[in-house]
XYZ file of C-alpha atoms in Angstrom:
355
model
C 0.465 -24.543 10.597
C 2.733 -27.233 11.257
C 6.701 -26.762 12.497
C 7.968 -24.383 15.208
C 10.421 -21.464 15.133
C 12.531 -20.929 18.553
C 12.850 -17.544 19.940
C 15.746 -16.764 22.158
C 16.484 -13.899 24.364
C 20.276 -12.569 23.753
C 20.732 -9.511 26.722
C 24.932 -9.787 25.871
C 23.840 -8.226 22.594
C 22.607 -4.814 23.837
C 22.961 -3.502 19.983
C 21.358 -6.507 18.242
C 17.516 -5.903 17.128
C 17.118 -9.384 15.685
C 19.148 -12.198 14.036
C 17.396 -14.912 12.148
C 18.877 -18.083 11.108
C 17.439 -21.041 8.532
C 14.153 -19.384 8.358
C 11.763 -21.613 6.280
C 8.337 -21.744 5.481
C 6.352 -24.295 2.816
C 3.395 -23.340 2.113
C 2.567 -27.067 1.446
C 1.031 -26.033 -2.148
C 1.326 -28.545 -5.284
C 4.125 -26.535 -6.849
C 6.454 -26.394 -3.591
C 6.685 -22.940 -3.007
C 8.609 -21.703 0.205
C 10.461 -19.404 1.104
C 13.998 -19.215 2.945
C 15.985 -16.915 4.931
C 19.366 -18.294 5.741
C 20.639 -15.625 7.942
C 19.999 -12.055 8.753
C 21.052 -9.459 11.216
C 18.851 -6.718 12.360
C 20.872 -4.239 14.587
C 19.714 -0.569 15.805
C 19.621 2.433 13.552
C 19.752 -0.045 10.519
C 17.172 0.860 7.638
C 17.119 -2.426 4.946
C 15.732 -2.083 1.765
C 14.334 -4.913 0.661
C 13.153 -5.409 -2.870
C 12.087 -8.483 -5.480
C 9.799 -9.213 -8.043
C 6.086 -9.564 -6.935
C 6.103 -12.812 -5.384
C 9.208 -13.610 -4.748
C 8.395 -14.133 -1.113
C 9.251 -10.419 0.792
C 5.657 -10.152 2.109
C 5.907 -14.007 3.272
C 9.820 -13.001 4.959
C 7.550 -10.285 6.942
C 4.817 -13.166 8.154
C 7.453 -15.866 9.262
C 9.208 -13.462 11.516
C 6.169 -12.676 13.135
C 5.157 -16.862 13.020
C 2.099 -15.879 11.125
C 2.358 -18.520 8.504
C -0.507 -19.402 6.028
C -2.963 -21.906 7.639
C -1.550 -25.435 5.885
C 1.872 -24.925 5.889
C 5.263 -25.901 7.777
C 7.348 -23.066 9.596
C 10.880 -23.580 10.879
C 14.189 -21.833 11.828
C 15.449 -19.553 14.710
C 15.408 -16.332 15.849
C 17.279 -13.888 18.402
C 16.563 -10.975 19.865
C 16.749 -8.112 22.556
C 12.861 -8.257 23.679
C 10.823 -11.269 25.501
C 9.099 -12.304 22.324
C 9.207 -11.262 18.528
C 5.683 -9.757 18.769
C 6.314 -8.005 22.113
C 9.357 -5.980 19.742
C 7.783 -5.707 16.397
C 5.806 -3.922 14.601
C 4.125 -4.049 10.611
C 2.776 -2.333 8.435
C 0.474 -4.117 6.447
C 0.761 -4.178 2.506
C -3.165 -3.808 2.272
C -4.412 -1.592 4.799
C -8.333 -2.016 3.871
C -8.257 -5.289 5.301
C -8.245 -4.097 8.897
C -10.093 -0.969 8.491
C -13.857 -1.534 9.597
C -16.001 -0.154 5.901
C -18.927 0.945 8.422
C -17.558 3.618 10.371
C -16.685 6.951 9.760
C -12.657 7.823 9.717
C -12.978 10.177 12.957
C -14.286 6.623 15.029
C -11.981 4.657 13.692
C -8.953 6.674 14.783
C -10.791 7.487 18.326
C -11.443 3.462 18.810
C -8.031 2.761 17.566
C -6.691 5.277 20.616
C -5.864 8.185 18.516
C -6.330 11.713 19.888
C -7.856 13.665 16.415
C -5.539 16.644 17.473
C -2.900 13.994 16.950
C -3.948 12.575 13.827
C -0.992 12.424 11.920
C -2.865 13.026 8.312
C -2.138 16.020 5.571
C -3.979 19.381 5.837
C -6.382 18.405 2.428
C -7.291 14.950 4.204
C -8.632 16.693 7.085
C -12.593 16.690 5.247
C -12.456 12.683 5.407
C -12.840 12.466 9.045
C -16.439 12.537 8.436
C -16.254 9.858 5.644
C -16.967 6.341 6.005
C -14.077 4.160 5.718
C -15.947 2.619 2.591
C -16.193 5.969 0.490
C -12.691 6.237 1.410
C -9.770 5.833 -1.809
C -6.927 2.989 -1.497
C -4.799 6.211 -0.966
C -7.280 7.974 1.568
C -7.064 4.223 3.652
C -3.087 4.023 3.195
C -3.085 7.554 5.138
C -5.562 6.554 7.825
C -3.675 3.269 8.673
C -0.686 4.836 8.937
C -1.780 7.803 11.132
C -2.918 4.889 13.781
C 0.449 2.821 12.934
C 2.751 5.793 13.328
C 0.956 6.991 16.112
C 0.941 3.698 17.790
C 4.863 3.042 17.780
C 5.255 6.492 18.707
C 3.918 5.551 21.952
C 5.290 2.035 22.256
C 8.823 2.117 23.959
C 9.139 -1.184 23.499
C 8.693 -1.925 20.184
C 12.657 -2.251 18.342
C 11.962 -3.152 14.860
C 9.778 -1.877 12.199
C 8.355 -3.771 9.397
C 6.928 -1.729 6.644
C 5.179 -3.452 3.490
C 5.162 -1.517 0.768
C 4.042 1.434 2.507
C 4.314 4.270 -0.318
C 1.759 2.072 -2.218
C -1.113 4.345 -3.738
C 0.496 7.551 -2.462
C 0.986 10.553 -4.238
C 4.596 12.199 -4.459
C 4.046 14.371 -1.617
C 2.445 12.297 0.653
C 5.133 9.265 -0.040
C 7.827 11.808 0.731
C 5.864 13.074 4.139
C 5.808 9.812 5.034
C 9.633 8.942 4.498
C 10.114 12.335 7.025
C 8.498 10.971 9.559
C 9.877 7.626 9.659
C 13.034 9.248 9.391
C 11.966 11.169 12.472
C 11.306 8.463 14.214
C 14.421 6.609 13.954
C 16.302 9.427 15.381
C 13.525 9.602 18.427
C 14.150 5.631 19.009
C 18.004 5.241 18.760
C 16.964 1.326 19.611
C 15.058 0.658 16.478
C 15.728 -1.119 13.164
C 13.854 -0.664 10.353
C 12.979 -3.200 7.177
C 11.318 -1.582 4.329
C 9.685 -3.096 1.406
C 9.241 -1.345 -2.443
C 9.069 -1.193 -5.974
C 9.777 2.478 -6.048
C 13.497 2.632 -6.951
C 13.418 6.126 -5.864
C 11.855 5.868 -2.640
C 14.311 2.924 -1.783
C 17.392 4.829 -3.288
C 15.524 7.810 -0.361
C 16.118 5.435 2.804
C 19.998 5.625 2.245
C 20.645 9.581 3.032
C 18.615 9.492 6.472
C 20.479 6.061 7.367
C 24.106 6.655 6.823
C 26.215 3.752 7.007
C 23.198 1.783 8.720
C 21.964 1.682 5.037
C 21.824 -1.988 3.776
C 19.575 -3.596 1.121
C 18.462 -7.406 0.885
C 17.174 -9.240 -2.232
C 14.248 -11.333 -2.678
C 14.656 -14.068 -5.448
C 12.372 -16.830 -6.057
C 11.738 -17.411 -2.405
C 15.452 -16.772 -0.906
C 15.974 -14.333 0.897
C 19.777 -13.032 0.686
C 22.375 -10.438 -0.105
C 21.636 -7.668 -2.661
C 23.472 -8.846 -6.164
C 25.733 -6.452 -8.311
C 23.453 -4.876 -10.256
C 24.411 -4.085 -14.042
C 24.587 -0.324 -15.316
C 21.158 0.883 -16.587
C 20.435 0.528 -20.094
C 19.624 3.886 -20.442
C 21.617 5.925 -18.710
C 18.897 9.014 -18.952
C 16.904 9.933 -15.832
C 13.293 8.876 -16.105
C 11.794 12.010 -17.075
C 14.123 12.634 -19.844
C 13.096 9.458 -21.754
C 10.535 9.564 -24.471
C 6.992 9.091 -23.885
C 5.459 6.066 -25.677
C 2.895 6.645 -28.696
C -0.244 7.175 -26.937
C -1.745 6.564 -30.354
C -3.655 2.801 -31.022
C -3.500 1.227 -34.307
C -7.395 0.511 -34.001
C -9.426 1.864 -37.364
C -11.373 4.854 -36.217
C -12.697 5.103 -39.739
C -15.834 3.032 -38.980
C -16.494 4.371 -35.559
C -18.465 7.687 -35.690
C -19.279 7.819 -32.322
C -17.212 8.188 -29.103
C -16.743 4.919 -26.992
C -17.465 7.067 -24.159
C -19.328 10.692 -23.227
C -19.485 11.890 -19.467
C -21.393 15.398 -19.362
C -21.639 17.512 -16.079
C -20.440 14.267 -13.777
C -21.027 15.315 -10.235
C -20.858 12.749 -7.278
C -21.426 13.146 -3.452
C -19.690 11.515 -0.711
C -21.324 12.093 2.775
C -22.457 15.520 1.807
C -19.456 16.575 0.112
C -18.826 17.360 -3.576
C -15.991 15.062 -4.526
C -16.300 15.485 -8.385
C -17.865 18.733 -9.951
C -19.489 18.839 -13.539
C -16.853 16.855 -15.322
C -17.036 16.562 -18.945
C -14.901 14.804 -21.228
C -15.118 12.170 -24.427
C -12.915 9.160 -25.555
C -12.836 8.103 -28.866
C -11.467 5.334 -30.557
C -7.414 4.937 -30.279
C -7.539 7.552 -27.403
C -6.244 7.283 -23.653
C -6.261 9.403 -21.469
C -4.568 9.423 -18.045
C -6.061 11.026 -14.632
C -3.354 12.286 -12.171
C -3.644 13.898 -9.143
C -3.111 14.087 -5.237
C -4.550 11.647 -2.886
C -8.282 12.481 -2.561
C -8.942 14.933 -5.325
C -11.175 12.268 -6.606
C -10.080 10.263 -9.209
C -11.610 7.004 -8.293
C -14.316 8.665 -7.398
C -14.758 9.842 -10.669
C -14.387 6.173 -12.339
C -16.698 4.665 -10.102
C -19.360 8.038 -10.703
C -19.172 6.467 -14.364
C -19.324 2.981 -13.169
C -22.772 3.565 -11.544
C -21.186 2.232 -7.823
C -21.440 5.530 -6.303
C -24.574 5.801 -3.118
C -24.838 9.310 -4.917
C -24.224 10.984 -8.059
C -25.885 13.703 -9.859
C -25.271 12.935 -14.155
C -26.689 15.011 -17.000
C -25.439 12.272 -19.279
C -22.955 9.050 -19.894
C -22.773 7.692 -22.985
C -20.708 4.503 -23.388
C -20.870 2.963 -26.815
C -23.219 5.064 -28.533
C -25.687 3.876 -25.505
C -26.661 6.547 -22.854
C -26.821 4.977 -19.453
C -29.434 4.566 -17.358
C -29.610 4.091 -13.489
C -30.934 0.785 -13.781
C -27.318 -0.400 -15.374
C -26.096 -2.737 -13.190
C -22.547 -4.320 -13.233
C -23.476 -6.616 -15.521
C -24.840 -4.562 -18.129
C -21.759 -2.404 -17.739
C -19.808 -5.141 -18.398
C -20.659 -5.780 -21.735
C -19.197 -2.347 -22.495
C -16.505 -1.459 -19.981
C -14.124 -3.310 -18.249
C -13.135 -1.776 -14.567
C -9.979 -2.688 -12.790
C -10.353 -1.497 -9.376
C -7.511 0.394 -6.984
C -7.572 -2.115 -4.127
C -7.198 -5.825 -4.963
C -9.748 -6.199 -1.586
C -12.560 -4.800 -3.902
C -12.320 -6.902 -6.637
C -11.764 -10.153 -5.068
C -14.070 -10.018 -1.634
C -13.635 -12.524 0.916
């Protein structure tokens, strides 16, 4: 990383979190990308939404405050704020939490290592059985709720630390557990009248939930192609209807089931273990031709368990049958083999693209 971004101490500015101005980085790529951050203000109490298209540089806004620019590229601009440093006063939550969660240890040593009291563990009553599960076994949604029992934990008892970035946080939580987790950020700002918050999302309704805990401190910035600015006048929806009032697509598929006879895939009394415990119990179902079906439930009631107890990845699994194009599988499949007949898109990028 080339370039150098100049922190300054303002102490006239008791309510000022952090003020950025002509933040740049290049990621000195073929096609020129960088992003750019004119000016910002970060003051106390504020909560910012900030939202974008994937890749329109949010995550990148989140690394160049904290001067942790991609390794080739050129970093500029100034900041200002209360605390000695920008790292000394900041805090993030990362957008992919299995990155700095060790696979090899169980979730109970990761949290005592990390400092964590298990009495204190901030986690939900049904996550409670995965302190005895490795970090590996563990679902995208399981991991999201570990890292952010150490994070939450961590700034709880951090009086320094002003502002808080959080990355796409609500990412692979359930309805409940996203909500829980807006209460006790929410709690948290009124226990640290000092700190701003920035929060990144898709989730139009978990954004449009920051603005009744933040008041007037409620602001939103827009991500656009690398620029970082003001949020635009958005038009009026094009249908006015709330989302659960709209009508569901055709889950039908124009395929001809008249030549196939036999379902593309059979699962008979599915059962798979996880350090001793029964995640999925005799599951049955079939899926013919033109058919989709969709799997919904909390975080760890097992629902990527039970696609990768079909996939064969599973260190145990007790099957009475799978039968995936007319072919019953065998415990010698291997990925390849299932590849021929199934294509698997896993729930954490981190698994299907390993470093």
């Amino acid at each position: 990383t080339t370039g150098r971004m100049r922190f300054t101490q303002r102490r006239d500015e008791p309510g000022l979190v952090l003020r950025g101005k002509n933040l740049r980085i290049d990621l000195g790529t073929r096609s020129g990308y960088h992003m750019e951050a004119p000016g910002f203000t970060f003051s106390a109490q504020d909560v910012v939404w900030l939202s974008g298209a994937s890749g329109s540089g949010k995550s990148l806004f989140f690394k160049c405050i904290l001067g942790l620019a991609p390794e080739g590229s050129t970093i500029g601009g100034a900041l200002e704020g209360v605390g000695k440093n920008i790292l000394a006063q900041t805090d993030l939550i990362f957008q992919a939490p299995s990155v700095y969660l060790f696979p090899y240890l169980p979730v109970h040593r990761v949290l005592v290592e990390a400092g964590v009291p298990l009495e204190q563990a901030d986690l939900p009553k049904q996550a409670m059985p995965i302190l005895d599960q490795f970090i590996r076994h563990c679902s995208a949604g399981e991991r999201r709720l570990i890292f952010l029992s150490l994070f939450l934990y961590r700034i709880r008892h951090s009086a320094e630390k002003r502002l808080l970035l959080c990355d796409e946080p609500d990412a692979s939580l359930d309805e409940a557990n996203r909500e829980r987790m807006l209460v006790n950020i929410g709690r948290l700002r009124r226990q640290r009248p000092k700190l701003a918050v920035v929060y990144i999302t898709h989730d139009k309704e978990v954004g449009a939930a920051l603005g009744p805990f933040a008041g007037e401190s409620f602001r939103r910035l827009y991500a656009e192609q690398g620029r970082i600015g003001a949020m635009p006048p958005q038009p009026p929806p094009s249908d006015p209807r709330p989302p659960g009032s709209r009508p569901v697509p055709d889950a039908t598929c124009s395929a001809d089931t008249t030549r196939a006879t036999a379902p593309l895939l059979e699962v008979s009394d599915l059962t798979v273990c996880v350090e001793d415990r029964v995640i999925v119990a005799n599951r049955s179902f079939r899926l013919e031709v033109g058919q989709r079906i969709a799997i919904v439930g909390r975080n760890g009631s097992g629902k990527s368990t039970l696609l990768r107890g079909i996939m064969n990845i599973m260190p145990r699994e007790r099957i009475s049958r799978v039968v995936v194009g007319g072919n019953q599988r065998s415990k010698s499949w291997g990925y390849r083999k299932l590849g021929e007949h199934i294509s698997y898109l896993f729930e954490d990028s981190e698994q299907s693209f390993p470093r």
